[in-house]
CSV table of C-alpha atoms in Angstrom, one decimal:
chain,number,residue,atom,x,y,z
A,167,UNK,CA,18.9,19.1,19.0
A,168,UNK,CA,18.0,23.4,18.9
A,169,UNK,CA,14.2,23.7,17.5
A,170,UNK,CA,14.0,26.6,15.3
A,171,UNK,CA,17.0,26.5,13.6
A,172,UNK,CA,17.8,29.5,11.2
A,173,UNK,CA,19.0,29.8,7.8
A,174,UNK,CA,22.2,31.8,8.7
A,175,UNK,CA,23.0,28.7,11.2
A,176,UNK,CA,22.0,25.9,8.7
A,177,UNK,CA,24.6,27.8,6.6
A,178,UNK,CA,26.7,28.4,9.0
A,179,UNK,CA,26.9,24.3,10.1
A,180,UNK,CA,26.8,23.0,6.3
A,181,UNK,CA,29.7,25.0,5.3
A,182,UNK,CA,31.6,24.1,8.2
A,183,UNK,CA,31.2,20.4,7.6
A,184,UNK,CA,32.6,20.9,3.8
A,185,UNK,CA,35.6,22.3,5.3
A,186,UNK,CA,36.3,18.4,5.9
A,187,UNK,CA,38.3,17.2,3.7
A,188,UNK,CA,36.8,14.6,0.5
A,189,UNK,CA,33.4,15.6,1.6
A,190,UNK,CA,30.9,16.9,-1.5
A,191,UNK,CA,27.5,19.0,-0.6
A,192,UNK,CA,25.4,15.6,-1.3
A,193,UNK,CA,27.3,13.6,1.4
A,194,UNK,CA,26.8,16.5,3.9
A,195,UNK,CA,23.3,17.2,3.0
A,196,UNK,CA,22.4,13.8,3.7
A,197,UNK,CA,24.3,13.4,6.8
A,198,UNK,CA,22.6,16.7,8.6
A,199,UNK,CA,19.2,14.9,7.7
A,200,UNK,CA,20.5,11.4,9.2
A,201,UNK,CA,21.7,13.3,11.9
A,202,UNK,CA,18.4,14.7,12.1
A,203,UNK,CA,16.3,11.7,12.0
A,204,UNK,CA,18.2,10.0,14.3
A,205,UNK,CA,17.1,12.2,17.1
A,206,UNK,CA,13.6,11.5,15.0
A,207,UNK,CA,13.8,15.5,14.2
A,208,UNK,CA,11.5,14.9,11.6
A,209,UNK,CA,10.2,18.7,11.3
A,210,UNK,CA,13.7,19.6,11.6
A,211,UNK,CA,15.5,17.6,9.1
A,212,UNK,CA,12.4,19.0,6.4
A,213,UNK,CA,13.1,22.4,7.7
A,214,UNK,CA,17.0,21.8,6.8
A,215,UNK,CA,15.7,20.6,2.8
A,216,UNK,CA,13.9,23.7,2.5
A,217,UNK,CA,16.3,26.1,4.0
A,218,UNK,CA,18.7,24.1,0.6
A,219,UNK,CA,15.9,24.6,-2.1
A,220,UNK,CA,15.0,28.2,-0.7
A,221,UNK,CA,18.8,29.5,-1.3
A,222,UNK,CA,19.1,27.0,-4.3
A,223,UNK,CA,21.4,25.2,-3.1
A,224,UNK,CA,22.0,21.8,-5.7
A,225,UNK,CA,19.8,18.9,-4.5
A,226,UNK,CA,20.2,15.5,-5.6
A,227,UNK,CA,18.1,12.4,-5.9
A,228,UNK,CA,19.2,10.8,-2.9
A,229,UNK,CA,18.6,14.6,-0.8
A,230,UNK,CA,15.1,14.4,-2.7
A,231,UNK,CA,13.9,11.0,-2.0
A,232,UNK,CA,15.3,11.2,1.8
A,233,UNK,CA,12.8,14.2,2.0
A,234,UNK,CA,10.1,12.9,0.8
A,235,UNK,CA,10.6,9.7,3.0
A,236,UNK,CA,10.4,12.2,5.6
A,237,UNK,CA,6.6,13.1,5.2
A,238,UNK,CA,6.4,8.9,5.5
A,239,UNK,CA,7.0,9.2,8.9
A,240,UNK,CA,5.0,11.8,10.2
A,241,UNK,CA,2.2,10.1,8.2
A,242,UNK,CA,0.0,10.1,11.6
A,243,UNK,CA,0.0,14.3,11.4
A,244,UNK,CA,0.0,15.1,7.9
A,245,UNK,CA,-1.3,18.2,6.8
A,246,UNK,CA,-3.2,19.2,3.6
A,247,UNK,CA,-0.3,21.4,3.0
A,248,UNK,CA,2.5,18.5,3.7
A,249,UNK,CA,0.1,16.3,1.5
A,250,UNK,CA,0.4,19.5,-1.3
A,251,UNK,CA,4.1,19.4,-0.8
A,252,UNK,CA,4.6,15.9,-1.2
A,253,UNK,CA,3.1,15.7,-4.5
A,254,UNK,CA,4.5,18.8,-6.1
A,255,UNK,CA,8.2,17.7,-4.9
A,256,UNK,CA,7.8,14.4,-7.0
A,257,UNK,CA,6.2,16.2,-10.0
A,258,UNK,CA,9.6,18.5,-10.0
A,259,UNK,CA,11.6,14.9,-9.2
A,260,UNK,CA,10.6,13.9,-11.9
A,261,UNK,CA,10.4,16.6,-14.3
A,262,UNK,CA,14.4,16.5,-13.8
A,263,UNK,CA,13.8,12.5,-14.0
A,264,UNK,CA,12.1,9.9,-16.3
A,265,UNK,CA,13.7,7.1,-14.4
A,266,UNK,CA,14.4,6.7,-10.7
A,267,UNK,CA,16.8,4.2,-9.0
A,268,UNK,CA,14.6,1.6,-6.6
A,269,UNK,CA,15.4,3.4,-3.8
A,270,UNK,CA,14.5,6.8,-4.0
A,271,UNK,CA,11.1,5.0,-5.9
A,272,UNK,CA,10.1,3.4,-3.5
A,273,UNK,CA,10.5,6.8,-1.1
A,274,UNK,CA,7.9,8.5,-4.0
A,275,UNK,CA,5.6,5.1,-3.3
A,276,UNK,CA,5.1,5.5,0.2
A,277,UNK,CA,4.8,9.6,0.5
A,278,UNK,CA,2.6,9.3,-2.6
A,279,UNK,CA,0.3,6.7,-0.7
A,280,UNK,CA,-0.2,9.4,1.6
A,281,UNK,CA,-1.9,11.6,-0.8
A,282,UNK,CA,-4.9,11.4,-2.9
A,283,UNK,CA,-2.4,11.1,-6.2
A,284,UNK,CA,-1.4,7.2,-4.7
A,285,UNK,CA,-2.4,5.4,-7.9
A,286,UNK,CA,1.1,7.2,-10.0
A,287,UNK,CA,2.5,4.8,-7.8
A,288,UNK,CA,1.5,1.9,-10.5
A,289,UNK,CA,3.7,3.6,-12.8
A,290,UNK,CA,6.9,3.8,-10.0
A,291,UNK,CA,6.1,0.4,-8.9
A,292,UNK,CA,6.9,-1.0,-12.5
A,293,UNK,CA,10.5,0.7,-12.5
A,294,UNK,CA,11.3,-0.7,-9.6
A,295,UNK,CA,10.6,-3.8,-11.3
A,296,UNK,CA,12.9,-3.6,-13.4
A,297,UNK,CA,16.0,-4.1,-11.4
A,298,UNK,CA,14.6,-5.8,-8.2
A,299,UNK,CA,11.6,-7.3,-6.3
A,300,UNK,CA,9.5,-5.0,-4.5
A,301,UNK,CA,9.5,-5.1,-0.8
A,302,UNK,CA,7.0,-5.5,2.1
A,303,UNK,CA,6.8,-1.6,2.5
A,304,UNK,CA,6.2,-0.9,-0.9
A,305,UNK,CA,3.7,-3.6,-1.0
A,306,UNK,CA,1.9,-2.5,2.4
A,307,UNK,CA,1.9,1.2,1.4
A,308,UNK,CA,0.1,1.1,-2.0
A,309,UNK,CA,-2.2,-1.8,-0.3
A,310,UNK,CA,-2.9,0.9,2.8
A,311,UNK,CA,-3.8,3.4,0.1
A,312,UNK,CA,-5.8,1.4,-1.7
A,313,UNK,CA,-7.9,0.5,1.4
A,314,UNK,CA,-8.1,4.0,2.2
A,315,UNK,CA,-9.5,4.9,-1.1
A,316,UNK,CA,-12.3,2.0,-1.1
A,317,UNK,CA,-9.7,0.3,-4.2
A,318,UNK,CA,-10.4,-2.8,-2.3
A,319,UNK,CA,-10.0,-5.1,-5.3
A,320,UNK,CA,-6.5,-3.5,-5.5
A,321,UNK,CA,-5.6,-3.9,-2.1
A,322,UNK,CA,-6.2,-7.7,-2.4
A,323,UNK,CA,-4.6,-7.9,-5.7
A,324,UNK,CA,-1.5,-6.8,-4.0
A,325,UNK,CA,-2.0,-8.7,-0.6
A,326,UNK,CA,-2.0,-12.2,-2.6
A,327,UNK,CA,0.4,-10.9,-4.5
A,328,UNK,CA,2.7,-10.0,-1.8
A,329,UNK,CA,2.0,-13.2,0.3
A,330,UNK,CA,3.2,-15.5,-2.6
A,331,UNK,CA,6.4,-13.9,-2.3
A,332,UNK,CA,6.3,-15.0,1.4
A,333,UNK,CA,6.2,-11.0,2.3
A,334,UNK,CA,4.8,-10.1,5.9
A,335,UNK,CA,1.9,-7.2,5.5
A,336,UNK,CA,3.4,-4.3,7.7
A,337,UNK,CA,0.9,-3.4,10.0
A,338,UNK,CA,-0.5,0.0,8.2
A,339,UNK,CA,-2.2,-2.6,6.2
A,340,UNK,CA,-4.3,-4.2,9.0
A,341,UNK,CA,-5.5,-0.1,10.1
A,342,UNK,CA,-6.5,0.7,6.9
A,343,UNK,CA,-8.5,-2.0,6.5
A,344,UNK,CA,-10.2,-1.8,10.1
A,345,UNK,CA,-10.8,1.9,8.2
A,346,UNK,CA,-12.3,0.5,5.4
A,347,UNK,CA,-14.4,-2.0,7.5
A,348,UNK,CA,-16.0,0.9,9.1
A,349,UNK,CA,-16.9,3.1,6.2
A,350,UNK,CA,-20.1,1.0,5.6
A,351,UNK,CA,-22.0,-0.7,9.0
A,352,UNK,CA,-24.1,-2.9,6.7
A,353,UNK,CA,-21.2,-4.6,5.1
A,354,UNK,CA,-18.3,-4.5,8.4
A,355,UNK,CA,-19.3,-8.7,9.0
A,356,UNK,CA,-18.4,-9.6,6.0
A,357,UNK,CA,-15.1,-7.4,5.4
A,358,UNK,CA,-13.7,-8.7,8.3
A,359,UNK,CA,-14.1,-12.1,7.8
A,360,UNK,CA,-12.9,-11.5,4.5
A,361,UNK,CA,-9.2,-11.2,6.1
A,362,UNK,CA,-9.9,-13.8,9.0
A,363,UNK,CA,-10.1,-16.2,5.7
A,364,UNK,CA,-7.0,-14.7,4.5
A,365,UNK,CA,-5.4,-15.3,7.7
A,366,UNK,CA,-6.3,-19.0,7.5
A,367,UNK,CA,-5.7,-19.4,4.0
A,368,UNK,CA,-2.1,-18.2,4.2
A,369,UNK,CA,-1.3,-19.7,7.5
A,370,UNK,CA,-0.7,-15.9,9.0
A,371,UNK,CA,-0.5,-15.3,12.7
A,372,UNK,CA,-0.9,-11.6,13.5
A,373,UNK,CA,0.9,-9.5,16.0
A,374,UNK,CA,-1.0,-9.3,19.1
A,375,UNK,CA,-1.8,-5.1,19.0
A,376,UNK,CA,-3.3,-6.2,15.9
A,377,UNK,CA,-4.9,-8.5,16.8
A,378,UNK,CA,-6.5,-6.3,19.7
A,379,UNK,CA,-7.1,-3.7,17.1
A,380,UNK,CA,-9.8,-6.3,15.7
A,381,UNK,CA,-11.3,-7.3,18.7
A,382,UNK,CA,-12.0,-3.7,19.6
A,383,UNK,CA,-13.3,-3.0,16.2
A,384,UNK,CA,-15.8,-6.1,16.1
A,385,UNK,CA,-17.1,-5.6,19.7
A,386,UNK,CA,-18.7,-2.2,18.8
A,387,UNK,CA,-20.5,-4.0,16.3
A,388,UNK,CA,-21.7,-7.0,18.6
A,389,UNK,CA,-19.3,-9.7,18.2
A,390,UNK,CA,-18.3,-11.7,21.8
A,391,UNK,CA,-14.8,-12.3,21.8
A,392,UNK,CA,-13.1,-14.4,23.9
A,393,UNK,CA,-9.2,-14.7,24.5
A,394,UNK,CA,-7.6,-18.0,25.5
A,395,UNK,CA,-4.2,-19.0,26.4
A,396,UNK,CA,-3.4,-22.8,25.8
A,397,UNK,CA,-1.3,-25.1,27.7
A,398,UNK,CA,1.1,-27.4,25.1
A,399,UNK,CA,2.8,-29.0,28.2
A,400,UNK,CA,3.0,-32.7,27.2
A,401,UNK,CA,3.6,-35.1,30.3
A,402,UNK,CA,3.5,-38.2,28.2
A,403,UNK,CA,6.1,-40.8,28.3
A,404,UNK,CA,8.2,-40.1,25.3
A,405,UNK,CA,9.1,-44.1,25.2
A,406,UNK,CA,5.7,-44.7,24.8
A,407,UNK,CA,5.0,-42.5,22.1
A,408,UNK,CA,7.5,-43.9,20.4
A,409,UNK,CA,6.1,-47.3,20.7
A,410,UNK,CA,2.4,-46.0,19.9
A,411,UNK,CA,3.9,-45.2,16.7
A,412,UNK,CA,2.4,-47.9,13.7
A,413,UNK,CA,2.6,-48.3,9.6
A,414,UNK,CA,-0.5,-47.2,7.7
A,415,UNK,CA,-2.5,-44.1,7.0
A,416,UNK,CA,-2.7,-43.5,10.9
A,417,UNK,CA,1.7,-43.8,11.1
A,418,UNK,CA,3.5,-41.1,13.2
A,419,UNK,CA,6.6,-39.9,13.0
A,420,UNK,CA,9.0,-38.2,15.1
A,421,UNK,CA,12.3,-35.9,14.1
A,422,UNK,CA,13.7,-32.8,14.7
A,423,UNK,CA,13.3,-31.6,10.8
A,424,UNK,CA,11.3,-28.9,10.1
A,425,UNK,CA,11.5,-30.0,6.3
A,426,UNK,CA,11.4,-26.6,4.9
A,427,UNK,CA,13.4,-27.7,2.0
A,428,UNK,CA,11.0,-30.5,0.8
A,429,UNK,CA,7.9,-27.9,1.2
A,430,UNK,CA,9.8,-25.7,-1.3
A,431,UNK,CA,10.7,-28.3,-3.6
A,432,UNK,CA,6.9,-28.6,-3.5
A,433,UNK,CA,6.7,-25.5,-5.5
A,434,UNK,CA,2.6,-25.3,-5.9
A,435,UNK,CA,1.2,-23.0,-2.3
A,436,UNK,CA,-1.8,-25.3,-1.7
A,437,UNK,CA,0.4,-28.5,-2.2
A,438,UNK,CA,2.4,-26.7,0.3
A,439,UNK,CA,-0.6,-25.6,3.3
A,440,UNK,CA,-1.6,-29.3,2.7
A,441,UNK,CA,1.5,-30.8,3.4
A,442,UNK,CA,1.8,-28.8,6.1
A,443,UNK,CA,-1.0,-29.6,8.1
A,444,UNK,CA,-0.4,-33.2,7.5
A,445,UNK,CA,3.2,-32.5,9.0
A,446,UNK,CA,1.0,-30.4,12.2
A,447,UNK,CA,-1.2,-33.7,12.8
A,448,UNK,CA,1.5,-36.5,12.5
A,449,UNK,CA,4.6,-35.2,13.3
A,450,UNK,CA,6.2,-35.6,17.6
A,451,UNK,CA,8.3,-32.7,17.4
A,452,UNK,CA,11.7,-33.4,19.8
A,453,UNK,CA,12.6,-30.4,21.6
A,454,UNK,CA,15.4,-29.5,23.9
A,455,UNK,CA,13.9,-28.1,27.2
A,456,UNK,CA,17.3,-27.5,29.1
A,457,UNK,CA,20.8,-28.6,28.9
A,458,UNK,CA,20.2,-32.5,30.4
A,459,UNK,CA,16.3,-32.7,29.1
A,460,UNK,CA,14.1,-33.1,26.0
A,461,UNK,CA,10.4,-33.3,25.6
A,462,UNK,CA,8.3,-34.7,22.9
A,463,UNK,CA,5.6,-32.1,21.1
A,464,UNK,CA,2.4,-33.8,20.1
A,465,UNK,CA,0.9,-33.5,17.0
A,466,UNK,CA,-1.9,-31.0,16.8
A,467,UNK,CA,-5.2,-31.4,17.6
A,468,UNK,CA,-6.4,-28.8,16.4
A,469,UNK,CA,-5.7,-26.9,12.7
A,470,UNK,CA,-2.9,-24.3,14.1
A,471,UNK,CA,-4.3,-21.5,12.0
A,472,UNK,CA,-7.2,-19.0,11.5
A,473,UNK,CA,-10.2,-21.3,11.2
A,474,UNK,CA,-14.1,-20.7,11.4
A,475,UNK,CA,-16.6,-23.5,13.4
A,476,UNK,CA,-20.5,-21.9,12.6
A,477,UNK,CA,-20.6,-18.8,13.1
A,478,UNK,CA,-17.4,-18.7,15.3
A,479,UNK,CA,-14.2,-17.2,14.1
A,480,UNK,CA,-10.7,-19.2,16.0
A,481,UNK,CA,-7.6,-16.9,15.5
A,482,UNK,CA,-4.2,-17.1,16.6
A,483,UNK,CA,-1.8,-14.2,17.3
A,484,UNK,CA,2.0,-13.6,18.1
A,485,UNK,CA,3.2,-11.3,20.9
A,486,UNK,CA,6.0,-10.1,18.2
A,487,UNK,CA,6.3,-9.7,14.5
A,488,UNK,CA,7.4,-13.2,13.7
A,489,UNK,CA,4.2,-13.7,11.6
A,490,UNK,CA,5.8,-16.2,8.8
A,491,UNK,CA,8.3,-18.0,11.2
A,492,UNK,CA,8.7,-21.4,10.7
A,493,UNK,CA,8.0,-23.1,13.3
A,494,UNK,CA,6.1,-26.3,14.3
A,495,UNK,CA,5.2,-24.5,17.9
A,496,UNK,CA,1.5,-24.8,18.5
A,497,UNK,CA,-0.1,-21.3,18.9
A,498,UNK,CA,-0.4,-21.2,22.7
A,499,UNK,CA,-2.7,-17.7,22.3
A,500,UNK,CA,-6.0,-17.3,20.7
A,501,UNK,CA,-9.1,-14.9,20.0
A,502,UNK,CA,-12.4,-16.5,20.1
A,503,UNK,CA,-15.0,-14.4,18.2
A,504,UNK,CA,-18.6,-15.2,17.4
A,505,UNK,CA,-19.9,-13.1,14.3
A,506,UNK,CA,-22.9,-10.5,15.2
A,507,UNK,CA,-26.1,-11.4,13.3
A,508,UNK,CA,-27.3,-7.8,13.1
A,509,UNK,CA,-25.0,-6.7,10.9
């Protein structure tokens, strides 16, 4: 796409497209920013809404929220002047406004974030509330911004809050909290460990860049980390573990079921994380390995979550964003880190 483009060729294109028949100004408006953000023009599809305000052109909700959206994604290279912007736009929104629809809120949430005006968002987060659930970006925006702005009771408010509704944390959440770590040396032990026990309280495997993102962090401060890949090859005869298998407290069991519906009829979390590591330490796991072949997965050993032994930190990771699958696989990569003392 040109760079640059000028007013007398935004007008030119805009009023060629509405020679189309059954298309309005809003439909064409929004499809020269789509158009725009599909070649991630970001710079040009805000150029494009201020070339419509500037000749005051009509600009609707939906043209409004898209373009504040916009300063969302640049959110790595934001100016004081694109943070200015953002909050006078949504003063004018809504001016012209008292209510919002959820989607164009939730676009005011996360440019708001961006800016030191992030806690309006209280007020937008409640109207969304009205007609639906808020979702993981909403959730890990305002919890970003909250880190950012040393509102750390906030941020965990929202974190639990968002985990009980078995949303995933984006991973803007993890940075600004790495931030937040650092802004006082004397206290960076215990804020990380803070969300390794959230980790293993709510069963969460991060992504692996994120992971890495906390290794790099701790090792400046004197952690030792160690990274270990394990083998859950099982060369047992599954025959015999079936005849292992005995009544009792010690019983096994073997099947296929992943019995997600019985740990939702157990509606209570902890009832739930209970039941599920009794499931992890009794349960041979059949599994299909090709098209003529099965093996038996053992039960675990080992808790398959974040977990600390002493003074040493166990955490597993994922190598994609599958952080709340549900899955009876054993974590085959781990982080190993022991906590510095001089912190």
């Amino acid at each position: 796409m040109k760079e640059n483009i000028s007013n007398i060729e935004w007008s030119s294109i805009r009023e060629e497209l509405l020679q189309i028949q059954q298309i309005t100004p809003a439909i064409v408006d929004t499809t020269i920013m789509d158009i725009c953000l599909k070649d991630f023009e970001i710079d040009t599809a805000i150029a494009y809404f201020k070339f419509l305000r500037g000749n005051n052109y009509p600009l609707n909700v939906a043209v409004i929220g898209k373009y504040l959206r916009l300063y969302y994604l640049k959110r790595n290279s934001l100016t004081d002047v694109d943070k200015t912007e953002i909050i006078e736009t949504y003063n004018a929104l809504r001016q012209q406004h008292t209510y919002l629809d959820s989607v164009t809120a939730e676009h005011c949430i996360v440019s708001l974030c961006l800016t030191d005006q992030w806690e309006k968002t209280f007020e937008i987060m409640e109207m969304i509330r009205i007609t639906t659930h808020l979702g993981a970006t909403v959730y890990s925006a305002i919890i970003a911004a909250a880190f950012r702005n040393q509102k750390s009771d906030i941020a965990w408010k929202m974190l639990l809050e968002m985990t009980l509704h078995r949303l995933r944390p984006q991973n803007v959440v993890y940075t600004s909290h790495l931030q937040y770590c650092e802004l006082e040396k004397t206290k960076i032990n215990d804020r990380i460990e803070e969300m390794f026990k959230f980790w293993a309280e709510h069963s969460i495997m991060p992504h692996n860049h994120i992971m890495n993102a906390y290794v790099n962090t701790v090792t400046k401060y004197g952690w030792s980390v160690a990274s270990t890949t394990i083998s859950t090859t099982s060369a047992d005869d599954p025959y015999m573990l079936y005849a292992t298998m005995s009544s009792g407290k010690n019983a096994k069991f073997v099947s296929l079921d992943l019995m997600r519906q019985h740990k939702h009829s157990l509606k209570d979390l902890p009832l739930e994380k209970e039941f599920k590591k009794w499931q992890c330490s009794h349960q041979y796991f059949v599994k299909k390995k090709s098209a003529t072949s099965i093996y038996i997965q053992e039960p675990f050993v080992y808790v398959p979550t974040a977990h600390k032994n002493g003074d040493h930190w166990h955490v597993p990771y994922v190598s994609d964003d599958s952080t709340y699958a549900e899955t009876l696989e054993f974590p085959d990569k781990w982080y190993c880190l022991k906590c510095s003392k001089n912190k």
